[in-house]
mmCIF file of C-alpha atoms in Angstrom:
data_model
loop_
_atom_site.group_PDB
_atom_site.id
_atom_site.type_symbol
_atom_site.label_atom_id
_atom_site.label_comp_id
_atom_site.label_asym_id
_atom_site.label_seq_id
_atom_site.Cartn_x
_atom_site.Cartn_y
_atom_site.Cartn_z
ATOM 1 C CA UNK A 1 51.764 218.964 -65.281
ATOM 2 C CA UNK A 2 51.339 219.551 -68.985
ATOM 3 C CA UNK A 3 47.918 217.947 -69.408
ATOM 4 C CA UNK A 4 45.474 215.086 -68.869
ATOM 5 C CA UNK A 5 45.901 211.910 -70.871
ATOM 6 C CA UNK A 6 43.595 209.011 -71.698
ATOM 7 C CA UNK A 7 44.117 205.256 -71.431
ATOM 8 C CA UNK A 8 41.717 202.337 -71.809
ATOM 9 C CA UNK A 9 41.546 198.870 -70.261
ATOM 10 C CA UNK A 10 39.634 195.620 -70.656
ATOM 11 C CA UNK A 11 40.262 194.434 -67.083
ATOM 12 C CA UNK A 12 40.876 197.578 -65.040
ATOM 13 C CA UNK A 13 44.473 196.471 -64.373
ATOM 14 C CA UNK A 14 46.326 196.842 -67.641
ATOM 15 C CA UNK A 15 45.912 200.089 -69.589
ATOM 16 C CA UNK A 16 46.829 201.207 -73.100
ATOM 17 C CA UNK A 17 47.483 204.866 -73.793
ATOM 18 C CA UNK A 18 45.367 206.469 -76.501
ATOM 19 C CA UNK A 19 48.178 208.783 -77.527
ATOM 20 C CA UNK A 20 51.477 210.240 -76.385
ATOM 21 C CA UNK A 21 49.744 213.636 -76.270
ATOM 22 C CA UNK A 22 47.218 214.875 -73.714
ATOM 23 C CA UNK A 23 43.513 215.236 -74.490
ATOM 24 C CA UNK A 24 43.202 218.298 -72.239
ATOM 25 C CA UNK A 25 45.766 221.033 -71.689
ATOM 26 C CA UNK A 26 45.839 223.974 -69.322
ATOM 27 C CA UNK A 27 45.325 226.704 -71.939
ATOM 28 C CA UNK A 28 41.749 225.933 -72.973
ATOM 29 C CA UNK A 29 39.778 228.346 -70.777
ATOM 30 C CA UNK A 30 38.969 231.913 -71.801
ATOM 31 C CA UNK A 31 40.160 233.135 -68.398
ATOM 32 C CA UNK A 32 43.677 231.640 -68.703
ATOM 33 C CA UNK A 33 44.471 231.255 -72.432
ATOM 34 C CA UNK A 34 48.254 231.213 -71.872
ATOM 35 C CA UNK A 35 48.276 228.831 -68.920
ATOM 36 C CA UNK A 36 50.207 225.594 -69.244
ATOM 37 C CA UNK A 37 49.606 223.805 -65.957
ATOM 38 C CA UNK A 38 47.076 221.211 -64.816
ATOM 39 C CA UNK A 39 47.137 219.706 -61.310
ATOM 40 C CA UNK A 40 45.846 216.339 -60.098
ATOM 41 C CA UNK A 41 42.383 215.459 -58.891
ATOM 42 C CA UNK A 42 39.003 215.639 -60.581
ATOM 43 C CA UNK A 43 35.740 213.910 -61.530
ATOM 44 C CA UNK A 44 33.895 212.771 -64.640
ATOM 45 C CA UNK A 45 30.066 212.670 -64.553
ATOM 46 C CA UNK A 46 28.010 210.762 -67.118
ATOM 47 C CA UNK A 47 24.630 212.365 -67.805
ATOM 48 C CA UNK A 48 21.769 211.349 -70.054
ATOM 49 C CA UNK A 49 20.062 214.020 -72.172
ATOM 50 C CA UNK A 50 16.384 214.132 -73.080
ATOM 51 C CA UNK A 51 17.132 212.776 -76.552
ATOM 52 C CA UNK A 52 18.788 209.704 -75.023
ATOM 53 C CA UNK A 53 22.335 210.734 -75.862
ATOM 54 C CA UNK A 54 25.193 210.482 -73.371
ATOM 55 C CA UNK A 55 27.018 213.598 -72.225
ATOM 56 C CA UNK A 56 30.122 213.802 -70.042
ATOM 57 C CA UNK A 57 31.318 216.542 -67.713
ATOM 58 C CA UNK A 58 34.867 216.597 -66.399
ATOM 59 C CA UNK A 59 35.842 218.710 -63.428
ATOM 60 C CA UNK A 60 39.581 219.281 -63.153
ATOM 61 C CA UNK A 61 42.211 221.610 -61.721
ATOM 62 C CA UNK A 62 44.057 224.447 -63.421
ATOM 63 C CA UNK A 63 47.469 225.252 -61.946
ATOM 64 C CA UNK A 64 47.929 228.922 -62.801
ATOM 65 C CA UNK A 65 50.498 230.005 -60.213
ATOM 66 C CA UNK A 66 54.042 231.168 -60.851
ATOM 67 C CA UNK A 67 56.987 230.399 -58.533
ATOM 68 C CA UNK A 68 57.162 232.904 -55.694
ATOM 69 C CA UNK A 69 58.629 231.753 -52.360
ATOM 70 C CA UNK A 70 57.425 234.962 -50.708
ATOM 71 C CA UNK A 71 53.708 234.752 -51.544
ATOM 72 C CA UNK A 72 51.789 231.480 -51.426
ATOM 73 C CA UNK A 73 48.837 233.157 -53.149
ATOM 74 C CA UNK A 74 50.968 233.603 -56.281
ATOM 75 C CA UNK A 75 53.025 230.449 -55.966
ATOM 76 C CA UNK A 76 50.122 228.049 -55.370
ATOM 77 C CA UNK A 77 47.280 229.657 -57.348
ATOM 78 C CA UNK A 78 44.828 227.068 -58.681
ATOM 79 C CA UNK A 79 41.257 227.078 -59.967
ATOM 80 C CA UNK A 80 38.583 224.389 -60.592
ATOM 81 C CA UNK A 81 37.335 224.072 -64.162
ATOM 82 C CA UNK A 82 34.793 222.026 -66.128
ATOM 83 C CA UNK A 83 34.659 220.807 -69.735
ATOM 84 C CA UNK A 84 32.268 218.726 -71.814
ATOM 85 C CA UNK A 85 32.324 215.792 -74.222
ATOM 86 C CA UNK A 86 29.998 213.388 -76.023
ATOM 87 C CA UNK A 87 32.602 210.680 -76.628
ATOM 88 C CA UNK A 88 35.184 211.059 -73.864
ATOM 89 C CA UNK A 89 37.874 211.900 -76.412
ATOM 90 C CA UNK A 90 37.181 215.436 -77.563
ATOM 91 C CA UNK A 91 36.521 217.951 -74.764
ATOM 92 C CA UNK A 92 35.093 221.415 -75.354
ATOM 93 C CA UNK A 93 33.526 224.397 -73.561
ATOM 94 C CA UNK A 94 36.175 224.702 -70.846
ATOM 95 C CA UNK A 95 35.077 227.031 -68.031
ATOM 96 C CA UNK A 96 36.483 228.096 -64.672
ATOM 97 C CA UNK A 97 33.807 227.345 -62.062
ATOM 98 C CA UNK A 98 35.581 227.883 -58.729
ATOM 99 C CA UNK A 99 38.384 230.262 -57.770
ATOM 100 C CA UNK A 100 40.238 231.200 -54.566
ATOM 101 C CA UNK A 101 38.375 233.501 -52.169
ATOM 102 C CA UNK A 102 40.596 236.386 -51.026
ATOM 103 C CA UNK A 103 38.610 236.778 -47.784
ATOM 104 C CA UNK A 104 38.907 233.135 -46.673
ATOM 105 C CA UNK A 105 42.272 232.276 -45.150
ATOM 106 C CA UNK A 106 41.979 228.556 -45.870
ATOM 107 C CA UNK A 107 41.429 229.002 -49.597
ATOM 108 C CA UNK A 108 42.803 232.414 -50.579
ATOM 109 C CA UNK A 109 45.618 230.809 -52.593
ATOM 110 C CA UNK A 110 44.088 227.797 -54.333
ATOM 111 C CA UNK A 111 41.021 225.614 -54.865
ATOM 112 C CA UNK A 112 41.707 222.226 -56.407
ATOM 113 C CA UNK A 113 40.864 218.534 -56.834
ATOM 114 C CA UNK A 114 37.058 218.894 -57.223
ATOM 115 C CA UNK A 115 35.065 215.734 -56.462
ATOM 116 C CA UNK A 116 31.542 216.329 -57.820
ATOM 117 C CA UNK A 117 28.406 214.215 -57.491
ATOM 118 C CA UNK A 118 24.674 214.534 -58.085
ATOM 119 C CA UNK A 119 22.241 214.578 -55.173
ATOM 120 C CA UNK A 120 18.591 214.805 -56.204
ATOM 121 C CA UNK A 121 18.210 218.091 -58.074
ATOM 122 C CA UNK A 122 21.603 219.576 -57.204
ATOM 123 C CA UNK A 123 25.309 219.040 -57.553
ATOM 124 C CA UNK A 124 27.644 218.807 -54.579
ATOM 125 C CA UNK A 125 31.403 219.294 -54.626
ATOM 126 C CA UNK A 126 34.135 218.428 -52.180
ATOM 127 C CA UNK A 127 37.265 220.393 -53.006
ATOM 128 C CA UNK A 128 40.652 221.226 -51.532
ATOM 129 C CA UNK A 129 41.768 224.692 -50.530
ATOM 130 C CA UNK A 130 45.204 226.161 -49.869
ATOM 131 C CA UNK A 131 45.364 229.368 -47.876
ATOM 132 C CA UNK A 132 47.562 231.614 -45.812
ATOM 133 C CA UNK A 133 46.229 230.134 -42.538
ATOM 134 C CA UNK A 134 47.950 226.752 -42.814
ATOM 135 C CA UNK A 135 49.810 226.991 -46.107
ATOM 136 C CA UNK A 136 48.577 223.507 -47.087
ATOM 137 C CA UNK A 137 45.381 221.720 -48.086
ATOM 138 C CA UNK A 138 42.119 221.395 -46.161
ATOM 139 C CA UNK A 139 38.794 220.221 -47.647
ATOM 140 C CA UNK A 140 35.525 222.112 -48.028
ATOM 141 C CA UNK A 141 32.174 221.714 -49.761
ATOM 142 C CA UNK A 142 30.078 223.677 -52.251
ATOM 143 C CA UNK A 143 26.612 223.170 -53.801
ATOM 144 C CA UNK A 144 25.152 224.109 -57.155
ATOM 145 C CA UNK A 145 21.889 223.747 -59.087
ATOM 146 C CA UNK A 146 23.573 223.640 -62.507
ATOM 147 C CA UNK A 147 27.162 222.527 -61.850
ATOM 148 C CA UNK A 148 28.578 225.860 -62.975
ATOM 149 C CA UNK A 149 27.689 228.428 -60.294
ATOM 150 C CA UNK A 150 28.702 227.190 -56.864
ATOM 151 C CA UNK A 151 27.592 228.353 -53.422
ATOM 152 C CA UNK A 152 30.235 227.981 -50.696
ATOM 153 C CA UNK A 153 28.248 229.749 -48.002
ATOM 154 C CA UNK A 154 29.755 232.217 -45.577
ATOM 155 C CA UNK A 155 33.538 232.195 -45.043
ATOM 156 C CA UNK A 156 34.754 229.379 -42.775
ATOM 157 C CA UNK A 157 31.314 227.674 -42.579
ATOM 158 C CA UNK A 158 31.796 225.084 -45.346
ATOM 159 C CA UNK A 159 34.988 223.349 -44.277
ATOM 160 C CA UNK A 160 34.482 219.593 -44.156
ATOM 161 C CA UNK A 161 37.863 218.304 -42.976
ATOM 162 C CA UNK A 162 40.912 220.129 -41.628
ATOM 163 C CA UNK A 163 44.444 218.935 -40.765
ATOM 164 C CA UNK A 164 44.490 217.230 -37.363
ATOM 165 C CA UNK A 165 47.458 218.158 -35.123
ATOM 166 C CA UNK A 166 46.710 215.037 -33.020
ATOM 167 C CA UNK A 167 47.344 212.664 -35.938
ATOM 168 C CA UNK A 168 50.929 212.821 -37.167
ATOM 169 C CA UNK A 169 50.174 211.460 -40.642
ATOM 170 C CA UNK A 170 47.583 214.226 -41.392
ATOM 171 C CA UNK A 171 48.807 217.028 -39.139
ATOM 172 C CA UNK A 172 49.906 219.231 -42.032
ATOM 173 C CA UNK A 173 47.348 218.639 -44.788
ATOM 174 C CA UNK A 174 44.312 216.657 -45.964
ATOM 175 C CA UNK A 175 43.557 216.534 -49.708
ATOM 176 C CA UNK A 176 42.400 214.752 -52.876
ATOM 177 C CA UNK A 177 38.884 213.536 -51.900
ATOM 178 C CA UNK A 178 37.222 210.456 -53.348
ATOM 179 C CA UNK A 179 33.670 209.717 -52.134
ATOM 180 C CA UNK A 180 31.637 206.496 -52.173
ATOM 181 C CA UNK A 181 27.881 206.480 -51.500
ATOM 182 C CA UNK A 182 27.163 203.584 -49.102
ATOM 183 C CA UNK A 183 23.421 204.242 -48.910
ATOM 184 C CA UNK A 184 23.116 205.412 -45.351
ATOM 185 C CA UNK A 185 26.337 207.383 -45.380
ATOM 186 C CA UNK A 186 29.040 208.844 -47.577
ATOM 187 C CA UNK A 187 32.555 207.462 -47.174
ATOM 188 C CA UNK A 188 35.411 209.829 -47.926
ATOM 189 C CA UNK A 189 38.894 208.648 -48.836
ATOM 190 C CA UNK A 190 41.644 211.254 -48.708
ATOM 191 C CA UNK A 191 45.403 211.727 -48.576
ATOM 192 C CA UNK A 192 47.528 213.064 -45.736
ATOM 193 C CA UNK A 193 50.865 214.836 -45.383
ATOM 194 C CA UNK A 194 53.187 215.062 -48.354
ATOM 195 C CA UNK A 195 50.290 214.882 -50.856
ATOM 196 C CA UNK A 196 49.668 211.277 -49.868
ATOM 197 C CA UNK A 197 53.186 210.284 -48.870
ATOM 198 C CA UNK A 198 52.022 209.337 -45.363
ATOM 199 C CA UNK A 199 48.993 207.330 -46.503
ATOM 200 C CA UNK A 200 45.256 207.345 -47.270
ATOM 201 C CA UNK A 201 42.595 207.901 -44.616
ATOM 202 C CA UNK A 202 38.827 207.578 -44.463
ATOM 203 C CA UNK A 203 35.965 209.495 -42.853
ATOM 204 C CA UNK A 204 32.158 209.201 -42.985
ATOM 205 C CA UNK A 205 29.154 211.520 -43.040
ATOM 206 C CA UNK A 206 25.629 210.321 -42.262
ATOM 207 C CA UNK A 207 22.938 210.848 -44.925
ATOM 208 C CA UNK A 208 21.085 212.997 -45.593
ATOM 209 C CA UNK A 209 23.702 215.717 -45.543
ATOM 210 C CA UNK A 210 22.803 219.176 -44.189
ATOM 211 C CA UNK A 211 20.945 221.182 -46.812
ATOM 212 C CA UNK A 212 19.918 218.084 -48.763
#
């Protein structure tokens, strides 16, 4: 996709586009200045600064791959990025914060769709990985103290949800996390096969999470 757009609503049902042009495009990071692609999935965090001003962080997905039917690591390459704004309209300081890990077969092609939230004095992220093991999405977790440098632990230890061969609708892939804090647990909503074509599922994790 070319970019991320912005629309506003008074009732949450009917939206008006700000512009016919995107507010974020795929060529705004120093690492990929000639990239054009952005993929779906991401999070906006609202944070208050010491001076009382509001600051926004947006985590989103860069689609940097080029078509290659013989190598999924080239064809599906994606990275997670972050940018910043004080008004939600103008976004600056775009940075790549998470990239594929060549030594992890579930995410050696792509990391995408970051869902980020604050937990006490740290940030947590649920993200999707594509790798040579399955060729499609699974979901894993990372933690950070500043929201920029992320710890994913040892290879294969941070996977949160994998495709389930016993469930036909999610036997191939699980992706695009959205998390709701219910107080005593976190509830995860996610898509299944066909990037959501087969439906939306849910899973829960009891609080506190490991490492909290």
